[in-house]
Coordinates of C-alpha atoms in Angstrom, one line a residue:
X1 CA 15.3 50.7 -17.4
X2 CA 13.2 51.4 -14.2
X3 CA 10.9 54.2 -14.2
X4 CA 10.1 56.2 -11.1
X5 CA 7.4 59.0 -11.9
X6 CA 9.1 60.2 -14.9
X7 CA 12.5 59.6 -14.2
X8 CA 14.3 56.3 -15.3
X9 CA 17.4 54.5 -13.6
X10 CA 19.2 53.6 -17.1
X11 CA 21.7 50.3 -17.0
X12 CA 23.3 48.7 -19.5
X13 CA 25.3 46.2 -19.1
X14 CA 27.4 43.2 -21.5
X15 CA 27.2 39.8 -20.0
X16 CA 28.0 36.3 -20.9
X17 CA 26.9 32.3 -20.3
X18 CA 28.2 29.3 -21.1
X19 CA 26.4 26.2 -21.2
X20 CA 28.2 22.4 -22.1
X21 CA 26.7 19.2 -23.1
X22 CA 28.1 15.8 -23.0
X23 CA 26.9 12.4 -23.1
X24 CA 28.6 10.0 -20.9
X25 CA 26.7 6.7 -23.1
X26 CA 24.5 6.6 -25.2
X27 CA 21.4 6.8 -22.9
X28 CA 22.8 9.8 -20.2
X29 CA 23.1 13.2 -21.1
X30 CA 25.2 15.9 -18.5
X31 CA 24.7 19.5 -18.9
X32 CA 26.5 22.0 -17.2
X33 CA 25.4 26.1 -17.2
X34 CA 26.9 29.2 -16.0
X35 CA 25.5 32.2 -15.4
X36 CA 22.7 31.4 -17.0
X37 CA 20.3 33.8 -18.6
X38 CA 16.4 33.3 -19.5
X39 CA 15.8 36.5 -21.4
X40 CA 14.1 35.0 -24.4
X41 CA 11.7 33.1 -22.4
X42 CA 8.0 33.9 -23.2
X43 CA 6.3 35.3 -20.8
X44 CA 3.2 33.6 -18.6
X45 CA -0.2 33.7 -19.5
X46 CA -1.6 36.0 -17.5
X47 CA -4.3 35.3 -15.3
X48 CA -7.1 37.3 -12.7
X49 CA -7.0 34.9 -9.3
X50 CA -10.9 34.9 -7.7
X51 CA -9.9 31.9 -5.7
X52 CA -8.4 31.8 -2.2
X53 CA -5.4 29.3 -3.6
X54 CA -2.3 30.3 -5.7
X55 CA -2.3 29.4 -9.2
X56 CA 0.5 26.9 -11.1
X57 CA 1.9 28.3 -13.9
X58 CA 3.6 26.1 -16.4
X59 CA 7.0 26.3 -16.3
X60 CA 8.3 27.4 -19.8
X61 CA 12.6 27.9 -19.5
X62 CA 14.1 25.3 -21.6
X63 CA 17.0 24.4 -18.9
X64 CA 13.9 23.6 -16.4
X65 CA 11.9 21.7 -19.3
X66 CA 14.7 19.2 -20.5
X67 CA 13.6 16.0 -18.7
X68 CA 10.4 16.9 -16.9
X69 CA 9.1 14.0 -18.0
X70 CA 11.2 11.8 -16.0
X71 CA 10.3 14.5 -12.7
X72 CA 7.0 14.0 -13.1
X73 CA 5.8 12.6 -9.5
X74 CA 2.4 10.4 -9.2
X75 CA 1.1 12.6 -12.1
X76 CA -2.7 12.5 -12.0
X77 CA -2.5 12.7 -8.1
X78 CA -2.4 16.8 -7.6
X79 CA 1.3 16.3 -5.8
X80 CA 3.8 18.5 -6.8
X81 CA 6.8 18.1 -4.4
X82 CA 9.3 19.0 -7.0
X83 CA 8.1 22.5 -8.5
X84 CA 11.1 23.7 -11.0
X85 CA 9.7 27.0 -11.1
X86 CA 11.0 27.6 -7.6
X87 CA 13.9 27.8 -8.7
X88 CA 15.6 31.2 -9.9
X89 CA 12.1 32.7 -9.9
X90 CA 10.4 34.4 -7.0
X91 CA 6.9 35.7 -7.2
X92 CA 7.6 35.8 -11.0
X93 CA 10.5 37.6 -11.1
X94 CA 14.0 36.0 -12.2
X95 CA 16.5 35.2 -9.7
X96 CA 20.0 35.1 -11.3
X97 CA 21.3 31.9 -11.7
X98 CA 24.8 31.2 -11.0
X99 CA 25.7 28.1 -12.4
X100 CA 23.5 24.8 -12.7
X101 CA 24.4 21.1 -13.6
X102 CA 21.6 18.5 -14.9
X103 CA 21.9 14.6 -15.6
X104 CA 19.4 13.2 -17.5
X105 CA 18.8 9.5 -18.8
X106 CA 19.0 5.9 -17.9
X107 CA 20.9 3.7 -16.6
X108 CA 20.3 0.4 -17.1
X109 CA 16.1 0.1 -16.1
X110 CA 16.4 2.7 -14.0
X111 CA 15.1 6.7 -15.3
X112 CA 17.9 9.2 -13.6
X113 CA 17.2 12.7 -13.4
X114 CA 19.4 15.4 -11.3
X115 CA 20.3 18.9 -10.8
X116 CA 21.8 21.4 -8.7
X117 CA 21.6 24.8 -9.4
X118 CA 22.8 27.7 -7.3
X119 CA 21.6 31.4 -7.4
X120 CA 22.9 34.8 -6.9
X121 CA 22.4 37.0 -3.8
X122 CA 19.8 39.7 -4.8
X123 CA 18.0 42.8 -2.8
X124 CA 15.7 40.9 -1.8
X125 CA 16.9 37.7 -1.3
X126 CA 20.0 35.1 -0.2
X127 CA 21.8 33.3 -2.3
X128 CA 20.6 29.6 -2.3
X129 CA 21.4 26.0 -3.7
X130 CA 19.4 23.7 -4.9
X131 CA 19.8 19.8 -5.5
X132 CA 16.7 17.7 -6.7
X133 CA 17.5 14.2 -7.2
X134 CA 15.0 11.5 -9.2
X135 CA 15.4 8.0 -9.7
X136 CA 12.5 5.6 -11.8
X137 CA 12.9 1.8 -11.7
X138 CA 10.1 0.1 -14.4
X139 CA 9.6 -3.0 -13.1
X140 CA 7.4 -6.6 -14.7
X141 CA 5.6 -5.3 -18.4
X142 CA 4.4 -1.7 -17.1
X143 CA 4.7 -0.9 -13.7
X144 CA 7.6 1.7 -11.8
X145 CA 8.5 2.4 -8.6
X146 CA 10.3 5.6 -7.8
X147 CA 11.8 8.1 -5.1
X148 CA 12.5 11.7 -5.4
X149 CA 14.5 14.0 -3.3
X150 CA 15.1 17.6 -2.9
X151 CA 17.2 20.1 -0.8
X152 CA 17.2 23.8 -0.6
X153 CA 20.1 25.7 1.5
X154 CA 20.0 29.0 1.8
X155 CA 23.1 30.9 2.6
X156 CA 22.8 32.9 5.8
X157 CA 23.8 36.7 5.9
X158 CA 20.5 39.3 6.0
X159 CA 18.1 38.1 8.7
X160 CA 15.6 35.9 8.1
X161 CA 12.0 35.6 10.1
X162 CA 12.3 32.9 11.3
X163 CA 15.1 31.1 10.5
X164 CA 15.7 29.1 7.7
X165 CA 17.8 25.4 7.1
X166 CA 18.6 23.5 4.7
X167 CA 15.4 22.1 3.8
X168 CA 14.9 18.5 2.5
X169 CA 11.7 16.5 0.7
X170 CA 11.7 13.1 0.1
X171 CA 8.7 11.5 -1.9
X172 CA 7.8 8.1 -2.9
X173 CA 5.8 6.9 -5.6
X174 CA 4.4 3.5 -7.0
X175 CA 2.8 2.7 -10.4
X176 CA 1.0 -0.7 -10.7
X177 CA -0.2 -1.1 -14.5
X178 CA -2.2 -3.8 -16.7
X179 CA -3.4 -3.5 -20.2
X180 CA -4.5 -7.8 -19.5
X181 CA -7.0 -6.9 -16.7
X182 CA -10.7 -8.6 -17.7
X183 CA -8.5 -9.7 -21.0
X184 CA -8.0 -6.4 -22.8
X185 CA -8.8 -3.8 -20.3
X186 CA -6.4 -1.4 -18.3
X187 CA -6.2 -1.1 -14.6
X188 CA -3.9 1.2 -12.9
X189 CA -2.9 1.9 -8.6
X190 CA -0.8 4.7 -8.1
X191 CA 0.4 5.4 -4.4
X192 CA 2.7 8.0 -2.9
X193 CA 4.1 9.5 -0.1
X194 CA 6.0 13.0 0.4
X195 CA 7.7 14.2 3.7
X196 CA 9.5 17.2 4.6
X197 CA 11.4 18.4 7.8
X198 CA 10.7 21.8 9.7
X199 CA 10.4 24.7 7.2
X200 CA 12.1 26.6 10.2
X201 CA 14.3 26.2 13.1
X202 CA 11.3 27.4 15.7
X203 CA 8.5 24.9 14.1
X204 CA 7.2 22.3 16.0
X205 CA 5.3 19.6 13.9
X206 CA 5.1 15.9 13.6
X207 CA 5.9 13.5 10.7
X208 CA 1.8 13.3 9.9
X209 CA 1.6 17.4 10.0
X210 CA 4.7 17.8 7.2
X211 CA 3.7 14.8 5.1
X212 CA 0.8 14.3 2.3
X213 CA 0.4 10.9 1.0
X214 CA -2.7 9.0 -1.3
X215 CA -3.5 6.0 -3.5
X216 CA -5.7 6.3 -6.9
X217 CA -7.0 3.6 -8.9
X218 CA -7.8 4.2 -12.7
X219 CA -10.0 2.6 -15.3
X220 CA -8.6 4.6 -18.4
X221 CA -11.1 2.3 -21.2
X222 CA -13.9 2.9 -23.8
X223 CA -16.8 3.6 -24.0
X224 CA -16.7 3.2 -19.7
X225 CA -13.8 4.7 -17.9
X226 CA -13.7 5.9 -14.0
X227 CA -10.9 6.7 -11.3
X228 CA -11.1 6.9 -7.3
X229 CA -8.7 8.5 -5.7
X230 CA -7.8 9.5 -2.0
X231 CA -5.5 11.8 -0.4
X232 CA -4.2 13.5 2.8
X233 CA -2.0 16.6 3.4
X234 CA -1.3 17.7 6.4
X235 CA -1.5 20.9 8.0
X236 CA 2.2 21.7 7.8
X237 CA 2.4 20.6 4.2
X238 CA 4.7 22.7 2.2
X239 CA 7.7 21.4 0.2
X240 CA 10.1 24.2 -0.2
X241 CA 11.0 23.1 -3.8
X242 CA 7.7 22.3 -4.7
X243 CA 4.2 23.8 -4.8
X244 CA 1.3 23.3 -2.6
X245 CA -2.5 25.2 -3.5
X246 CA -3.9 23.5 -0.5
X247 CA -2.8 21.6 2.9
X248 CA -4.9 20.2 5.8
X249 CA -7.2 18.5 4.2
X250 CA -7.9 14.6 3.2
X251 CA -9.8 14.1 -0.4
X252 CA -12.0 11.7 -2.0
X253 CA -12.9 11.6 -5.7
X254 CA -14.7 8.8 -7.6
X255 CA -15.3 9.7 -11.6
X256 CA -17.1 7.6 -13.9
X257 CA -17.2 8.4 -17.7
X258 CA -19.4 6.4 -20.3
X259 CA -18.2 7.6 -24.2
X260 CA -19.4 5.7 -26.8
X261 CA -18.5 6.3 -30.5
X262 CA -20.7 6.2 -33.0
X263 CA -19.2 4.4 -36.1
X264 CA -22.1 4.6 -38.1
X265 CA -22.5 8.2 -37.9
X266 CA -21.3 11.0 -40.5
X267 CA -22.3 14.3 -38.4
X268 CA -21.4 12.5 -35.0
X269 CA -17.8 10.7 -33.9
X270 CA -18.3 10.7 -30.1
X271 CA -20.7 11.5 -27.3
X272 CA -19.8 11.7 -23.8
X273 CA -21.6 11.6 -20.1
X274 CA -19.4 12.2 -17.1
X275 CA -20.3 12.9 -12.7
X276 CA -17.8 13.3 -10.3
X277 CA -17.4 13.6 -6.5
X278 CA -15.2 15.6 -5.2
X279 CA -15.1 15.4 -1.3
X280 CA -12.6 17.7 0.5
X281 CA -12.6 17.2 4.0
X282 CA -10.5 18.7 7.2
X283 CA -8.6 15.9 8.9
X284 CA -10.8 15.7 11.8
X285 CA -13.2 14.9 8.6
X286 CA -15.6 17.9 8.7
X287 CA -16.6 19.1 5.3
X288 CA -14.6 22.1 3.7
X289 CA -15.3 21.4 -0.2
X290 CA -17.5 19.6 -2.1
X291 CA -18.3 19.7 -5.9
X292 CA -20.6 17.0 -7.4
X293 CA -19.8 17.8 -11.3
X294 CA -22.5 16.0 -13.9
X295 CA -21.5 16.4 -17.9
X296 CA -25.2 15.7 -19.0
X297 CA -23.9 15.7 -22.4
X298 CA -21.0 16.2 -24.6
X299 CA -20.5 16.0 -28.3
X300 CA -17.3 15.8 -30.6
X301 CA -18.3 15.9 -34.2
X302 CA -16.8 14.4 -37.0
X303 CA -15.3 17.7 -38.2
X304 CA -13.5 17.2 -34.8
X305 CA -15.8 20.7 -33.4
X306 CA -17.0 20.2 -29.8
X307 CA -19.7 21.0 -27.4
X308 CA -20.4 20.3 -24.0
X309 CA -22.6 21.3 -20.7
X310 CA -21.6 20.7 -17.4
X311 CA -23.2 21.4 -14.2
X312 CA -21.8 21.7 -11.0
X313 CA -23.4 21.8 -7.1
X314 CA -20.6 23.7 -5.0
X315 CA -20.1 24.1 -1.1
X316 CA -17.0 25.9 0.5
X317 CA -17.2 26.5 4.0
X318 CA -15.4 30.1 4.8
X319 CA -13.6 30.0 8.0
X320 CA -11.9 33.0 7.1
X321 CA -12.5 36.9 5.8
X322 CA -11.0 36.7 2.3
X323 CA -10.4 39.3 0.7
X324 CA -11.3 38.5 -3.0
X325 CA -9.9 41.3 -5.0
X326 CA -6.8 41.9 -2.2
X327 CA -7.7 45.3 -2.0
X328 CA -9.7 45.2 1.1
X329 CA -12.5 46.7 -1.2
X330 CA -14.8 43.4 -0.4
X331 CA -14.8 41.1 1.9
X332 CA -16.2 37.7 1.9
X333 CA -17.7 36.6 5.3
X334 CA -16.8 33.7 7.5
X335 CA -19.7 30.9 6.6
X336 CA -20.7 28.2 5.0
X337 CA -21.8 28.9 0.8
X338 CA -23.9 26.4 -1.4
X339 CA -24.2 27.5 -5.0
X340 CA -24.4 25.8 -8.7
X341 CA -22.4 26.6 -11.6
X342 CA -23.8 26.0 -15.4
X343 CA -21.3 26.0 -17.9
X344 CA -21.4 25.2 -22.1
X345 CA -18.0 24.9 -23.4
X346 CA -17.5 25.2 -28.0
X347 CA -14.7 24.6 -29.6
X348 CA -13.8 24.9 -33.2
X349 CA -11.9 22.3 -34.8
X350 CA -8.0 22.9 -34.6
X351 CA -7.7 22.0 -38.7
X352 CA -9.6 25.5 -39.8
X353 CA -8.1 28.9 -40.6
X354 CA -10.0 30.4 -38.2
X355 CA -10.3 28.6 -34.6
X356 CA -12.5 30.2 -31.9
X357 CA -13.4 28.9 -28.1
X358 CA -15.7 29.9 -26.3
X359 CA -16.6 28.9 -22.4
X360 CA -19.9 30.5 -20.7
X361 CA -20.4 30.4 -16.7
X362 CA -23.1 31.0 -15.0
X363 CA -22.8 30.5 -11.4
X364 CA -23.8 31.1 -7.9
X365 CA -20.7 32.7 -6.1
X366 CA -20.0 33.1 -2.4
X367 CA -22.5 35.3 -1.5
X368 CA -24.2 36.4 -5.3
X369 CA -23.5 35.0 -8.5
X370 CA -20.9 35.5 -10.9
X371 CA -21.2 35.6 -14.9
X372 CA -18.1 34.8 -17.0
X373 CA -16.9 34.8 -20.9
X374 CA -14.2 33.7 -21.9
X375 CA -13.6 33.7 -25.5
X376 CA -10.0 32.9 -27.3
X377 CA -10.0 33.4 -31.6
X378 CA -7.3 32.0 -33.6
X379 CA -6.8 33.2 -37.1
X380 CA -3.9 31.4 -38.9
X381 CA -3.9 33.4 -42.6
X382 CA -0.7 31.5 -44.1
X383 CA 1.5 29.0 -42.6
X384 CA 3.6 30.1 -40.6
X385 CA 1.3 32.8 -39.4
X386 CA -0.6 32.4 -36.1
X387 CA -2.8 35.2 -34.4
X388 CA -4.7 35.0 -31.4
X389 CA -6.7 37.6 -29.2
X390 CA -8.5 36.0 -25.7
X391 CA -11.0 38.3 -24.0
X392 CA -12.3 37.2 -20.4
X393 CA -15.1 38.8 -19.3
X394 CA -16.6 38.3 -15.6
X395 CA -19.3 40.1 -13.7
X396 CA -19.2 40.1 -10.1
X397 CA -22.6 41.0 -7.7
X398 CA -22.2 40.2 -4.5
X399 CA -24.3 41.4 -1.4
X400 CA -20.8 43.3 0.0
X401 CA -20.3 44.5 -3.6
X402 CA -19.9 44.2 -7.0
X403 CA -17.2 44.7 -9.6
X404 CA -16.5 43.6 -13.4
X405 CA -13.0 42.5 -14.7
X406 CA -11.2 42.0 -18.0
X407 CA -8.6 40.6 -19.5
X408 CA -6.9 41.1 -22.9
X409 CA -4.5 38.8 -24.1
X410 CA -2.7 39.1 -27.7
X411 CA -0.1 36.4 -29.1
X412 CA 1.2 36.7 -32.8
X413 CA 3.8 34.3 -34.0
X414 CA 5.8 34.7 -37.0
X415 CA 7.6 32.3 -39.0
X416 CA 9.2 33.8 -41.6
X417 CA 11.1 30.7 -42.7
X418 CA 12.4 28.2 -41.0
X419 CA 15.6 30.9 -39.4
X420 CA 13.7 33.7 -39.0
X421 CA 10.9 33.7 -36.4
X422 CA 9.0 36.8 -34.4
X423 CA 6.6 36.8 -31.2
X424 CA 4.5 39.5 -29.7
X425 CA 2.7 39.3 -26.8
X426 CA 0.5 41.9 -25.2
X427 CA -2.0 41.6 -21.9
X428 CA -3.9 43.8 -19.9
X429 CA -6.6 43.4 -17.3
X430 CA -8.0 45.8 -15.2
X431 CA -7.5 44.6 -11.6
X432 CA -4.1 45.3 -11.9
X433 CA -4.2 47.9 -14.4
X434 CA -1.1 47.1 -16.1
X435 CA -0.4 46.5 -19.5
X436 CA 2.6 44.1 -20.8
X437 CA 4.5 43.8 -24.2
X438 CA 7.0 41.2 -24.6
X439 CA 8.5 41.1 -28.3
X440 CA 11.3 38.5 -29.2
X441 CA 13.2 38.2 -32.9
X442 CA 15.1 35.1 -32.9
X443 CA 17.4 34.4 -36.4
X444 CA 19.1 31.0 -36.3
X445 CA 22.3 31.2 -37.7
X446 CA 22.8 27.4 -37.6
X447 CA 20.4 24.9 -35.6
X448 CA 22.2 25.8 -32.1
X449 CA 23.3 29.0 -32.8
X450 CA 20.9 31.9 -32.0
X451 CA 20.6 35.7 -32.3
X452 CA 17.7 37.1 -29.8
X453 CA 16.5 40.0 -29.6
X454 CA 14.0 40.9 -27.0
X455 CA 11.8 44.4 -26.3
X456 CA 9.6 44.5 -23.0
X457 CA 7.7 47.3 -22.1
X458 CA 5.3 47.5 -19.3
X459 CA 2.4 50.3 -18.3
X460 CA 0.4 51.0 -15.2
X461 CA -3.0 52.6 -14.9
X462 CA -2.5 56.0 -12.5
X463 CA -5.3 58.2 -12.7
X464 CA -6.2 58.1 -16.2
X465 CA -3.3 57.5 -17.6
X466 CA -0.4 54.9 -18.2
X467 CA 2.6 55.4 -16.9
X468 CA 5.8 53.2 -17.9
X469 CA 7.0 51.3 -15.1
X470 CA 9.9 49.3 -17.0
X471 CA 11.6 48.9 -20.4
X472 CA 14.0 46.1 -21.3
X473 CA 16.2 45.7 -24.4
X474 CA 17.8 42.8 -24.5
X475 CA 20.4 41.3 -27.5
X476 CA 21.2 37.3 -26.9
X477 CA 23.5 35.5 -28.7
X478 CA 24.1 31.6 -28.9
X479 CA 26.9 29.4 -30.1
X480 CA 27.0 26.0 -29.9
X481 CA 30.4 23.9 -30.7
X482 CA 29.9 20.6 -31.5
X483 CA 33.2 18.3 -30.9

């Protein structure tokens, strides 16, 4: 239901899916799905964006998750041309899939992952097909070599500004490992390389513009351990089936982290010092970002609690008005902004009962400083039973304003036996005055075979009161066949 003041649009409607899995050997898996429906999906974590980037939330459908593993691209490296969340989801919101087909496995040495998934024509957008295609050769004891490729076509028919074509990625990636290096010690060199053709018809762009590519070598040992890393995208950087926070830019990052344990100790297991560089530079190498991050100590105690302080020297240079809150309420001026962040991070040992996290900020920010709580509690009574409420708390003075948010989040899981299971989730936060439930029963009749139920409500803030803006129901039922 769709509510419009106080009048609601009521559909209901019976629908079905099919999904079919076969293995072809031993080692590859094919799935096929039709009309494919994500309605018991938890919802994302919701989250209050201060930053001038878009966030990457996880994906969570289990069609998408199946294999990600073997998608993963140059992980560690901050390149994401193969985003599965682009597909049948747009700002959030689910696109109806058609049908999908997924082959997952090996062959031989080599890792093979593919899909192609179509989705329906909507309001708002065309219908549009997918293909992602990943291939992983290991090569000598632990090293890989790999190429990934995607396309997205999207069928003409409304008008489109400007234009679009199919639009095709290609990225490369390389994985040199030793666990032998100085004897016992690892050494690892990732490089990779991602290009794209013209988003649109009209765009006029080199190779160097639609490409990002970087190299990172890693010294993952104890007590010392460090990384340096380099990267470049360029300023037409934007894979369509993938996700980009930031282009134009070239990066340089050296880490260095000394962790001894202390094997003698019965209060202490581990203590940690960590600084980092991050240098983020436009590519005619003036300076845009730079954090220098020092961790002047952190301590993991043998009852597995931790505590840690980091400090961190920021600069962002502003060549833009932003509008932080997207309201037009305060704007940040063009300029260059130098500030330091102090933050103490505790965490209670995931073992007890009761499980609370706590992270404190203190920062300069943009043009005033910024002070930020956030605070998660977990309270698991009985097994099965896991409850847990996270505040965030941030105050906001700036010289063009000032302004507080918060944001409630509430999670209960039940598992009442090993076929009966219940979820609620509820958030709020107060920049966009909405509050969300999502509830979801599932009873499993036999491991494959599923009965959902699913209740989403959501409320919006209008003078005073909350207004419902949408109400779902939703009954799912699963079968599997085995033959």
């Amino acid at each position: 239901e769709n509510a419009s003041g106080n009048e609601y649009d009521k559909n209901a409607n019976i629908d079905g899916g099919l999904d079919v899995n076969y293995n072809i050997t031993s080692g590859l898996k094919a799935s096929l799905t039709l009309n494919t429906d994500f309605a018991e999906t938890e919802v994302d974590e919701r989250q209050i964006n201060l930053t001038r980037f878009p966030i990457r939330f996880p994906e969570k459908r289990d069609f998408f998750l199946e294999g990600a593993n073997i998608f993963k691209f140059a992980s560690s490296s901050g390149v994401y041309p193969y985003f599965s969340r682009k597909i049948g989801l747009q700002s959030g919101n689910p696109v109806p899939i058609l049908y999908g087909g997924r082959i997952i496995g090996k062959i031989g040495k080599i890792e093979v992952a593919a899909k192609q998934v179509k989705t329906r024509e909507t309001d708002f957008i065309n219908s549009e097909d997918f293909s992602v295609i990943r291939l992983k050769q290991n090569f000598l004891k632990e090293s890989s070599i790999g190429i990934l490729y995607t396309r997205r076509h999207t069928k003409k028919g409304k008008i489109f500004i400007p234009p679009f074509h199919n639009r095709n990625t290609l990225g490369l990636d390389l994985s040199l490992n030793t666990s032998t290096f100085l004897t016992n010690k690892n050494l690892q060199f990732q490089a990779f390389a991602v290009i794209h053709n013209p988003t649109s018809l009209g765009e006029i762009s080199s190779i160097w513009d639609r490409s990002a590519r970087g190299i990172r070598f890693n010294f993952p040992n104890d007590p010392w351990s460090g990384s340096l890393s380099y990267r470049e995208f360029g300023n037409s950087y934007d894979p369509a089936v993938g996700f980009s926070r930031r282009n134009s830019f070239r990066r340089v990052e050296p880490r260095v982290r000394f962790s001894p344990i202390l094997e003698n100790s019965s209060i202490i297991r581990e203590l940690q010092w960590e600084l980092s560089f991050e240098n983020l530079m436009s590519l005619q190498w003036k300076k845009l970002t730079q954090n220098i991050r020092l961790t002047p100590l952190s301590i993991r105690f043998e009852s597995g609690d931790e505590i840690s302080y980091q400090i961190i020297r920021n600069f962002e240079k502003l060549d833009y008005y932003f509008d932080i809150l997207g309201d037009n309420s305060i704007i940040i001026p063009i300029g260059n902004y130098t500030n330091w962040l102090h933050q103490i991070e505790l965490e209670t040992s995931n073992y007890r009962k009761i499980v609370y996290e706590v992270e404190i900020n203190t920062e300069g920010f943009w043009s005033g400083n910024r002070t930020e709580y956030q605070n998660n509690l977990t309270f698991r009574p009985y097994p099965g039973i896991n409850l847990s409420l996270g505040y965030i708390y941030s105050k906001v003075n700036l010289k063009e304003g000032s302004f507080n948010t918060n944001l409630i989040r509430f999670l209960g899981d039940f598992d009442f036996s090993p076929f009966i299971s219940f979820s609620s989730n509820i958030q709020y936060d107060d920049i966009s005055k909405q509050i969300g439930m999502n509830n979801r029963f599932k009873y499993t009749v036999t491991p494959g075979s599923d009965i959902y139920f699913v209740y989403n409500h959501n409320w919006i803030e209008d003078k005073g009161k909350y207004i419902t803006t949408s109400i779902l129901g939703a009954t799912k039922i699963t079968y599997t066949q085995r033959f």
